[in-house]
Coordinates of C-alpha atoms in Angstrom, one line a residue:
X1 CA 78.5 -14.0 -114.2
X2 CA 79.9 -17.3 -113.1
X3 CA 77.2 -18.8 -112.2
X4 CA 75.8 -18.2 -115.5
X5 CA 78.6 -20.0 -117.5
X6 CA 76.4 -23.2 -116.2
X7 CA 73.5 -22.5 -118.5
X8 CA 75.8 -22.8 -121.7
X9 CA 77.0 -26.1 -121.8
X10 CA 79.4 -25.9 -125.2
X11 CA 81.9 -23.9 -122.5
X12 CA 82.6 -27.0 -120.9
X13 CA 84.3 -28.5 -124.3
X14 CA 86.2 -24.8 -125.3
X15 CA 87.1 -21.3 -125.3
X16 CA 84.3 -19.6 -126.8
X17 CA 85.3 -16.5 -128.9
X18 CA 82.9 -16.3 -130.8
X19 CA 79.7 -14.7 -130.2
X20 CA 80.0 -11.7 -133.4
X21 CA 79.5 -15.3 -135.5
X22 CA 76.7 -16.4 -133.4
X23 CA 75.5 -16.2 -129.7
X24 CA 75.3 -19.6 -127.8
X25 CA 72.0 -21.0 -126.6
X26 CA 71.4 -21.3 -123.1
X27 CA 69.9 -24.5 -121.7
X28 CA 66.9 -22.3 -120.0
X29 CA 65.8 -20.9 -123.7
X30 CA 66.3 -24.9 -124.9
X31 CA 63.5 -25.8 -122.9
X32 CA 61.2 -23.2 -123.4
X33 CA 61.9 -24.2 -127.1
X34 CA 61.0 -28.1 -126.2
X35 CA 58.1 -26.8 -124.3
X36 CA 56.9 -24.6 -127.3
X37 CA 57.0 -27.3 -130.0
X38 CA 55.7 -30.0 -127.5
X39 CA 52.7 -27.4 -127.3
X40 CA 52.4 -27.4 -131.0
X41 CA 52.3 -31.1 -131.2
X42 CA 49.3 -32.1 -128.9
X43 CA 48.1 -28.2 -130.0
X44 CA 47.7 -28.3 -133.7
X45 CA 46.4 -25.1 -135.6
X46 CA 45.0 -23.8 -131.9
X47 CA 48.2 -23.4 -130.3
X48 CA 50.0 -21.4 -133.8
X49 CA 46.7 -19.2 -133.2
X50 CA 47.4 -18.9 -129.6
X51 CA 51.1 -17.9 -131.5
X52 CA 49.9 -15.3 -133.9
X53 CA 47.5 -13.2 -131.2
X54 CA 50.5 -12.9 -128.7
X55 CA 52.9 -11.2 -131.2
X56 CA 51.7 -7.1 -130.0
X57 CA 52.9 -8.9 -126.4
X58 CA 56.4 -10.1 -128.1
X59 CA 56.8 -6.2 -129.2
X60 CA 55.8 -4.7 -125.9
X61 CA 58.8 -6.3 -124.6
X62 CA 60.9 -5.7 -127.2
X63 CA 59.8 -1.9 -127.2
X64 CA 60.4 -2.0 -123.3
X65 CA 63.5 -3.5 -123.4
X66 CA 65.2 -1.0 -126.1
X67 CA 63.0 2.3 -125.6
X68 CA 60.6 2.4 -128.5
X69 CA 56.9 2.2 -128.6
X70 CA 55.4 -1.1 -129.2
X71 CA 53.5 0.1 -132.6
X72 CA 57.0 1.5 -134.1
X73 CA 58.3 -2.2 -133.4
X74 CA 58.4 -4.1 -137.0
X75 CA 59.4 -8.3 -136.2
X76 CA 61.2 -9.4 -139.0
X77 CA 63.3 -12.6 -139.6
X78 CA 66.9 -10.7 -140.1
X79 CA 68.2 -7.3 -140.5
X80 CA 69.1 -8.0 -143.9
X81 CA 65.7 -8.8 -145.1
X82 CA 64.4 -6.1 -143.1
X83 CA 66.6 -3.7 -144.9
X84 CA 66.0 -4.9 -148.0
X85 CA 61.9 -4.4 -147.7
X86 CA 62.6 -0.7 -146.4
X87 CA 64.9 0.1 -149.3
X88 CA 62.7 -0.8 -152.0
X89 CA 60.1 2.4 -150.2
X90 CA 63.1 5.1 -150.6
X91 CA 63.6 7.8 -153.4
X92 CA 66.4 6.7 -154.8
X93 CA 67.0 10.5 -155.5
X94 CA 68.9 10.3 -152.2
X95 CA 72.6 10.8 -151.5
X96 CA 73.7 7.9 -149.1
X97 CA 76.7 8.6 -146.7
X98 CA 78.0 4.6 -146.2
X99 CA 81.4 3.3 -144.5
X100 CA 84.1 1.3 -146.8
X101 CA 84.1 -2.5 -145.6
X102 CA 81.2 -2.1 -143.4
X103 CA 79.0 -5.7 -143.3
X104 CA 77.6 -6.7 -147.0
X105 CA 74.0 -6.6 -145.6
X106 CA 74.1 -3.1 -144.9
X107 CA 76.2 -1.7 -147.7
X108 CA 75.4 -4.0 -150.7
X109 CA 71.5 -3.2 -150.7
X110 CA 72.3 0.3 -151.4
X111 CA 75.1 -0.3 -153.8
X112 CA 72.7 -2.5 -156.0
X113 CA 69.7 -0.6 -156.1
X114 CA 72.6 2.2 -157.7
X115 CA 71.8 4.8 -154.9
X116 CA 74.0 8.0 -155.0
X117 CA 76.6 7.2 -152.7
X118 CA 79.6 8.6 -150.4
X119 CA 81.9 6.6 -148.3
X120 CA 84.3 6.9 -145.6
X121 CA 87.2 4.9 -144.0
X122 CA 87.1 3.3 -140.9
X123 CA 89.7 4.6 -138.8
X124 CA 90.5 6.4 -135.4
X125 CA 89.0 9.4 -136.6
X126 CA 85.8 8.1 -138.3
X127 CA 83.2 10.5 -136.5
X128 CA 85.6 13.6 -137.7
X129 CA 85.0 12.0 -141.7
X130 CA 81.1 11.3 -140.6
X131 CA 80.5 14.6 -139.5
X132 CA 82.5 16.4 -142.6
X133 CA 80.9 14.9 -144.9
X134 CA 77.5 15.4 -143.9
X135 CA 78.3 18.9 -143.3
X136 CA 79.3 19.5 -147.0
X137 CA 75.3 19.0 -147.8
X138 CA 75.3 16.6 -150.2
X139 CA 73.8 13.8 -147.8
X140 CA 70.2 12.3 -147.5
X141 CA 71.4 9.4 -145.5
X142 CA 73.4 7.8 -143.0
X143 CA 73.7 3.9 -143.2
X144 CA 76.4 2.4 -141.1
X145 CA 76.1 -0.8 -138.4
X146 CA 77.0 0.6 -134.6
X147 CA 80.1 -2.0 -134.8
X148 CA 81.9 -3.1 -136.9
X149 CA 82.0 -7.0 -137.9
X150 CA 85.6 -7.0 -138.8
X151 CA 87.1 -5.2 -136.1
X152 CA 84.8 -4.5 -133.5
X153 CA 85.3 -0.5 -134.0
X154 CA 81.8 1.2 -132.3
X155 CA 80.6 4.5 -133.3
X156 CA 80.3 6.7 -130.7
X157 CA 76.6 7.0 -129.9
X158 CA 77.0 10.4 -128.5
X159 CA 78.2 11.6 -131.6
X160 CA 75.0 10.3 -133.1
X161 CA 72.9 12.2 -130.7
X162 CA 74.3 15.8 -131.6
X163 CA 75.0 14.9 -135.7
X164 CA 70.8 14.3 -135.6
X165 CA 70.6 17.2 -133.7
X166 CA 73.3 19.6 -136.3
X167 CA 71.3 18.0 -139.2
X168 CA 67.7 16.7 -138.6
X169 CA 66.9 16.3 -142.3
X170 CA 69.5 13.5 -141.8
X171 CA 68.3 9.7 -141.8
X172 CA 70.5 7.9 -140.0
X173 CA 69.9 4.3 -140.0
X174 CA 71.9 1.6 -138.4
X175 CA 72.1 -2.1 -137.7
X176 CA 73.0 -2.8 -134.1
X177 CA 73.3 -6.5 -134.8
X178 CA 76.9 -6.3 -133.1
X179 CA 75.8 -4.2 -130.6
X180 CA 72.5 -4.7 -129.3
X181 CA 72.8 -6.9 -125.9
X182 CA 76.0 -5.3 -124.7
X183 CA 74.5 -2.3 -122.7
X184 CA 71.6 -0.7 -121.9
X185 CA 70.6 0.9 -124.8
X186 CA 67.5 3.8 -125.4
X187 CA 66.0 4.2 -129.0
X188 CA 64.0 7.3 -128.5
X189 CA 66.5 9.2 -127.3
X190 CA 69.5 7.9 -129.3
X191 CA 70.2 9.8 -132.9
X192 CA 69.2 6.6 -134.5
X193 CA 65.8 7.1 -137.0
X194 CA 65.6 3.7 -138.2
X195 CA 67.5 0.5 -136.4
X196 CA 67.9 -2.8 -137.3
X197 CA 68.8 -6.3 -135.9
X198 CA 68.7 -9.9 -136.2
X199 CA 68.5 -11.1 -132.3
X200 CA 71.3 -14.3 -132.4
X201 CA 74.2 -12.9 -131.4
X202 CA 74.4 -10.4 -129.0
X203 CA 70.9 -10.9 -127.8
X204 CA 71.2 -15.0 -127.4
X205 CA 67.6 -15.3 -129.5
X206 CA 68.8 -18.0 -131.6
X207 CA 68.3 -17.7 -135.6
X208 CA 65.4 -16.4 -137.4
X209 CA 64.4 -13.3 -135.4
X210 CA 65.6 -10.0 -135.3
X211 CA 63.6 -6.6 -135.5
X212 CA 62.8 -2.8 -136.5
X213 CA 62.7 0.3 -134.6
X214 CA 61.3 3.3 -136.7
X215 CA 60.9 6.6 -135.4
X216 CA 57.7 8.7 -136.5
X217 CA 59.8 11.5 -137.8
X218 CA 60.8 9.6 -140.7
X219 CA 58.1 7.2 -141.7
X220 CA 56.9 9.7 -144.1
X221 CA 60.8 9.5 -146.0
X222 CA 59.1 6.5 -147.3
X223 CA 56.8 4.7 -149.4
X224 CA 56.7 1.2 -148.3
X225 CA 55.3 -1.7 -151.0
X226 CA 56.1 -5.0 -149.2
X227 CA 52.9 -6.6 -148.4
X228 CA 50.9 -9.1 -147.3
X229 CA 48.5 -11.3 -145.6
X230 CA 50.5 -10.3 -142.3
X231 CA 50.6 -7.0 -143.0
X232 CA 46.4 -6.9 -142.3
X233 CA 46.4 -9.8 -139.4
X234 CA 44.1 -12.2 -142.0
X235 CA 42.1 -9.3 -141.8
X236 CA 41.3 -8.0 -145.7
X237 CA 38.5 -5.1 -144.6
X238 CA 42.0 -3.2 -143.9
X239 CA 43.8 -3.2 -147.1
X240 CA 43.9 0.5 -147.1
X241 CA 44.8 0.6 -143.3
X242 CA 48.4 -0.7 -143.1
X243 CA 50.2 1.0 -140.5
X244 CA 54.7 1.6 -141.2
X245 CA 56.2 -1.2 -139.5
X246 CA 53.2 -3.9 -140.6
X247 CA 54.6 -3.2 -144.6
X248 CA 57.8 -5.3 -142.9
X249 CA 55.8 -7.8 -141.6
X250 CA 53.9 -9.0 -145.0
X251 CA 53.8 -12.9 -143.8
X252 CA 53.3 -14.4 -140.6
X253 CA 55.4 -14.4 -137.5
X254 CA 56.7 -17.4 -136.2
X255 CA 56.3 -18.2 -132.6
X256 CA 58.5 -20.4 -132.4
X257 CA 61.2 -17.8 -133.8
X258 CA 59.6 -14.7 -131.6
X259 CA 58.7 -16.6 -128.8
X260 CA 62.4 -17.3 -128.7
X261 CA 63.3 -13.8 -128.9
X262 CA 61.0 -12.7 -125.9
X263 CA 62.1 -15.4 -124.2
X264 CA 66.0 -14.3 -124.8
X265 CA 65.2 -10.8 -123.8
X266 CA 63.5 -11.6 -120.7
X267 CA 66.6 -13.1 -119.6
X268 CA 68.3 -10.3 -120.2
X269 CA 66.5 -8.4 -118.4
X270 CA 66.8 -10.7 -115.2
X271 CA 71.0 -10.6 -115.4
X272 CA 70.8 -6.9 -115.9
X273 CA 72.7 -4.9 -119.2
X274 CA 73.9 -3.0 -116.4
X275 CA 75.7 -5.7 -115.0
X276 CA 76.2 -7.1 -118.9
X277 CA 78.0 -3.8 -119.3
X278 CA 80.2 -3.6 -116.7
X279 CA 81.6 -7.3 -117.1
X280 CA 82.0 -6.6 -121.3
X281 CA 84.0 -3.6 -120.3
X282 CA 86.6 -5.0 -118.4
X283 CA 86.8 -7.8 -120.8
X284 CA 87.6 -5.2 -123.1
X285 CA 89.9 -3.5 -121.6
X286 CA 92.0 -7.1 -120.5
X287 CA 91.6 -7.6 -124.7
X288 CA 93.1 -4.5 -125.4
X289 CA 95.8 -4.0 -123.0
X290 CA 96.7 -8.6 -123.4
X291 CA 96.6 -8.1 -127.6
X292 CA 98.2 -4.7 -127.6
X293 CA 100.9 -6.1 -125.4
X294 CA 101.7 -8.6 -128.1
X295 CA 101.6 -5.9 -130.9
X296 CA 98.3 -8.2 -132.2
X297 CA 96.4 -4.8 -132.9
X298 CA 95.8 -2.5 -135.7
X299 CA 97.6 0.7 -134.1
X300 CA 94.3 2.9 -135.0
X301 CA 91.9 0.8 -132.5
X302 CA 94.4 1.7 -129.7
X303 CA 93.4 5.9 -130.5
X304 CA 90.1 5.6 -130.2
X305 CA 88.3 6.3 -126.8
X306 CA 86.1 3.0 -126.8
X307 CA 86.1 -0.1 -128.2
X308 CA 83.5 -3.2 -128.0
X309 CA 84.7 -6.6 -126.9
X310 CA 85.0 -7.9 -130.7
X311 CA 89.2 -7.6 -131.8
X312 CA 91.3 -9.0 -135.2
X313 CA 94.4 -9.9 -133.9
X314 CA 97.1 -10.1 -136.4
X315 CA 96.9 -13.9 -138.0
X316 CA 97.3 -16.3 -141.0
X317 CA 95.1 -19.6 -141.9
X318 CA 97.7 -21.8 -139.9
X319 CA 97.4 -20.0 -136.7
X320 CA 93.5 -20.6 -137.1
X321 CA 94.1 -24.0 -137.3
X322 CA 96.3 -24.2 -134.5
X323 CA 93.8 -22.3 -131.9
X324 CA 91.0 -24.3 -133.7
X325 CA 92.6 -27.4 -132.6
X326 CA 93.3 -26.2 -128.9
X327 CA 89.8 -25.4 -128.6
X328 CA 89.8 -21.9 -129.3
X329 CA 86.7 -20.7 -131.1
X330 CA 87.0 -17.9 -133.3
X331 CA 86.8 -16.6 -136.9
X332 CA 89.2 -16.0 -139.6
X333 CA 87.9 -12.3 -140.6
X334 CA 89.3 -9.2 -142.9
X335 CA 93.1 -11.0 -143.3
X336 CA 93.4 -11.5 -139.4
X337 CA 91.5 -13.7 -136.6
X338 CA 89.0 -12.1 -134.9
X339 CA 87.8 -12.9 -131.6
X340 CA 84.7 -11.9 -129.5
X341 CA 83.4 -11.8 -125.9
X342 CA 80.4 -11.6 -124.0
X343 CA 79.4 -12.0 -120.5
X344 CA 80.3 -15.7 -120.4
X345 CA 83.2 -15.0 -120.7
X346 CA 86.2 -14.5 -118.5
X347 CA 89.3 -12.3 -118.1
X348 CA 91.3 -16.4 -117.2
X349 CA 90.5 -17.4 -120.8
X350 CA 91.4 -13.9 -122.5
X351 CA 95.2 -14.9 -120.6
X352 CA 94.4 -18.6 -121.8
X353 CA 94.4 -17.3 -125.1
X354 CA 97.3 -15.0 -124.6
X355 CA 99.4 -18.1 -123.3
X356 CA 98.5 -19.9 -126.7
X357 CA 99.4 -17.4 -128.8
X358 CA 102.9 -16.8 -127.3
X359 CA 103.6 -20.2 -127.6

């Protein structure tokens, strides 16, 4: 991973801790980007059209890369808006089963369309409140993101797996912007019905991209009414032909945004989220036992059995400043700082930060 440190040049000027606000750009998807509006210069109209036919490419390799067929791929800008465009195609005669402080995008779309709702805390026993609930029978639907933004607590996919499997009139749908890019990760045979991202942190994609993956089981849950001129292709003759995941797509798709995307992936790919996963987990583990050390931790993070690489370390506006000013980048979140790795990262600058803090 080393090596790769190269192709981010902002890790020359700090200590990048970050990447749950947003994912750095590399130098290699730079140039593609250079090359890509170059293209459109000299290209015109021609070139966007050359854009618009290679988007069932762009979802073959997003289906490839995260286990879903290419035609149950939706491209969309963000999760949020993604969300938003499903929502508005769901009875709102179902119960919702949603997590207290979970991010605003996934949460507030239910809460203002008035939805029946349940919550639960976030704690160390979170899957034991999940599973209670839903057992009680009074739930339609599962809405939670796979990590948290404030804390970096993950659900445990497993869990997932079996609660879809103990209740399969369940709809669990879940945003894996905090997650997606930090393992190797299969939608088909996950728990997961419906999942959601937008591509720039975790994934390195930049802004303006993100995705869909629906399963067939549930399309029929709901009655989708975004639409478009992109939901058809330009095509009008098939108005009355719109397949699910086109009634997300009801303008056109950016190739400059998706190209970006498939380009991001690709290099993925070429590192390995095996080798992603195994470097994120002993960063991890150095976060938890370094902030733990220094009693920085909420005390129920330490009882659960995993943990991402995203922590809020116990902090006020003044110790912001301070690791602001040594270079430290990280965000002041849910009353404490919170700070996040990926694989350009190392376990030196976890200790750098350590050192700081003691001091």
């Amino acid at each position: 991973m080393q090596n790769l440190r190269k192709k981010f040049p902002v890790l020359n000027q700090c200590i990048y801790a970050n990447t749950a606000s947003a994912g750095l750009l590399s130098e290699d998807l730079m140039e593609w980007r250079q090359g890509h509006d170059l293209d459109y210069l000299i290209g015109g109209s021609d070139m966007k059209n050359k854009g618009f036919a290679h988007m069932p490419e762009i979802k073959k390799t997003v289906g490839r890369f995260f286990g879903c067929q290419p035609e149950h791929v939706a491209l969309v800008p963000n999760f949020s808006l993604g969300l938003n465009l499903l929502l508005e195609g769901l009875s709102k005669d179902k119960t919702v089963l949603l997590l207290e402080n979970d991010y605003p995008s996934v949460n507030w779309p239910f809460e203002t369309r008035n939805f029946k709702r349940e919550y639960v805390t976030i704690d160390a026993n979170l899957e034991e409140q999940i599973h209670g609930k839903v057992k009680s029978g009074n739930i339609d639907v599962l809405a939670l993101s796979l990590v948290q933004w404030v804390n970096g607590v993950r659900i445990d996919l497993d869990f997932l797996k079996q609660l879809k499997k103990d209740f399969p009139n369940l709809i669990i749908i879940a945003d894996g912007t905090q997650f997606l890019g930090m393992e190797p990760f299969h939608f088909e045979d996950s728990g997961i019905d419906i999942l959601g991202a937008s591509a720039y942190k975790w994934l390195l994609a930049g802004y303006g991209n993100g995705f869909y993956l629906v399963k067939e089981g549930v399309m029929d849950q709901f009655e989708l009414k975004g639409i478009g001129n992109g939901s058809v292709n330009n095509d009008a003759s098939q108005r009355n032909n719109i397949s699910f995941c086109k009634y997300l797509e009801p303008g056109h798709l950016d190739s400059f945004n998706f190209g970006s995307l498939e380009f991001a992936l690709n290099f993925l790919d070429e590192i390995g989220l095996e080798h992603i996963q195994t470097h994120l987990n002993k960063l991890s583990k150095k976060a938890m036992d370094t902030f733990n050390g220094m009693g920085l931790l909420e005390s129920f993070v330490l009882e659960r059995k995993q943990h991402s690489t995203i922590f809020n370390i116990k902090g006020d506006k003044a110790l912001f400043q301070k690791l602001a000013a040594e270079e430290v980048v990280v965000s002041p979140r849910g009353g404490g700082i919170r700070l996040s790795f990926h694989f350009y990262n190392t376990e030196e600058e976890i200790d750098a930060i350590a050192k700081l803090l003691k001091r």
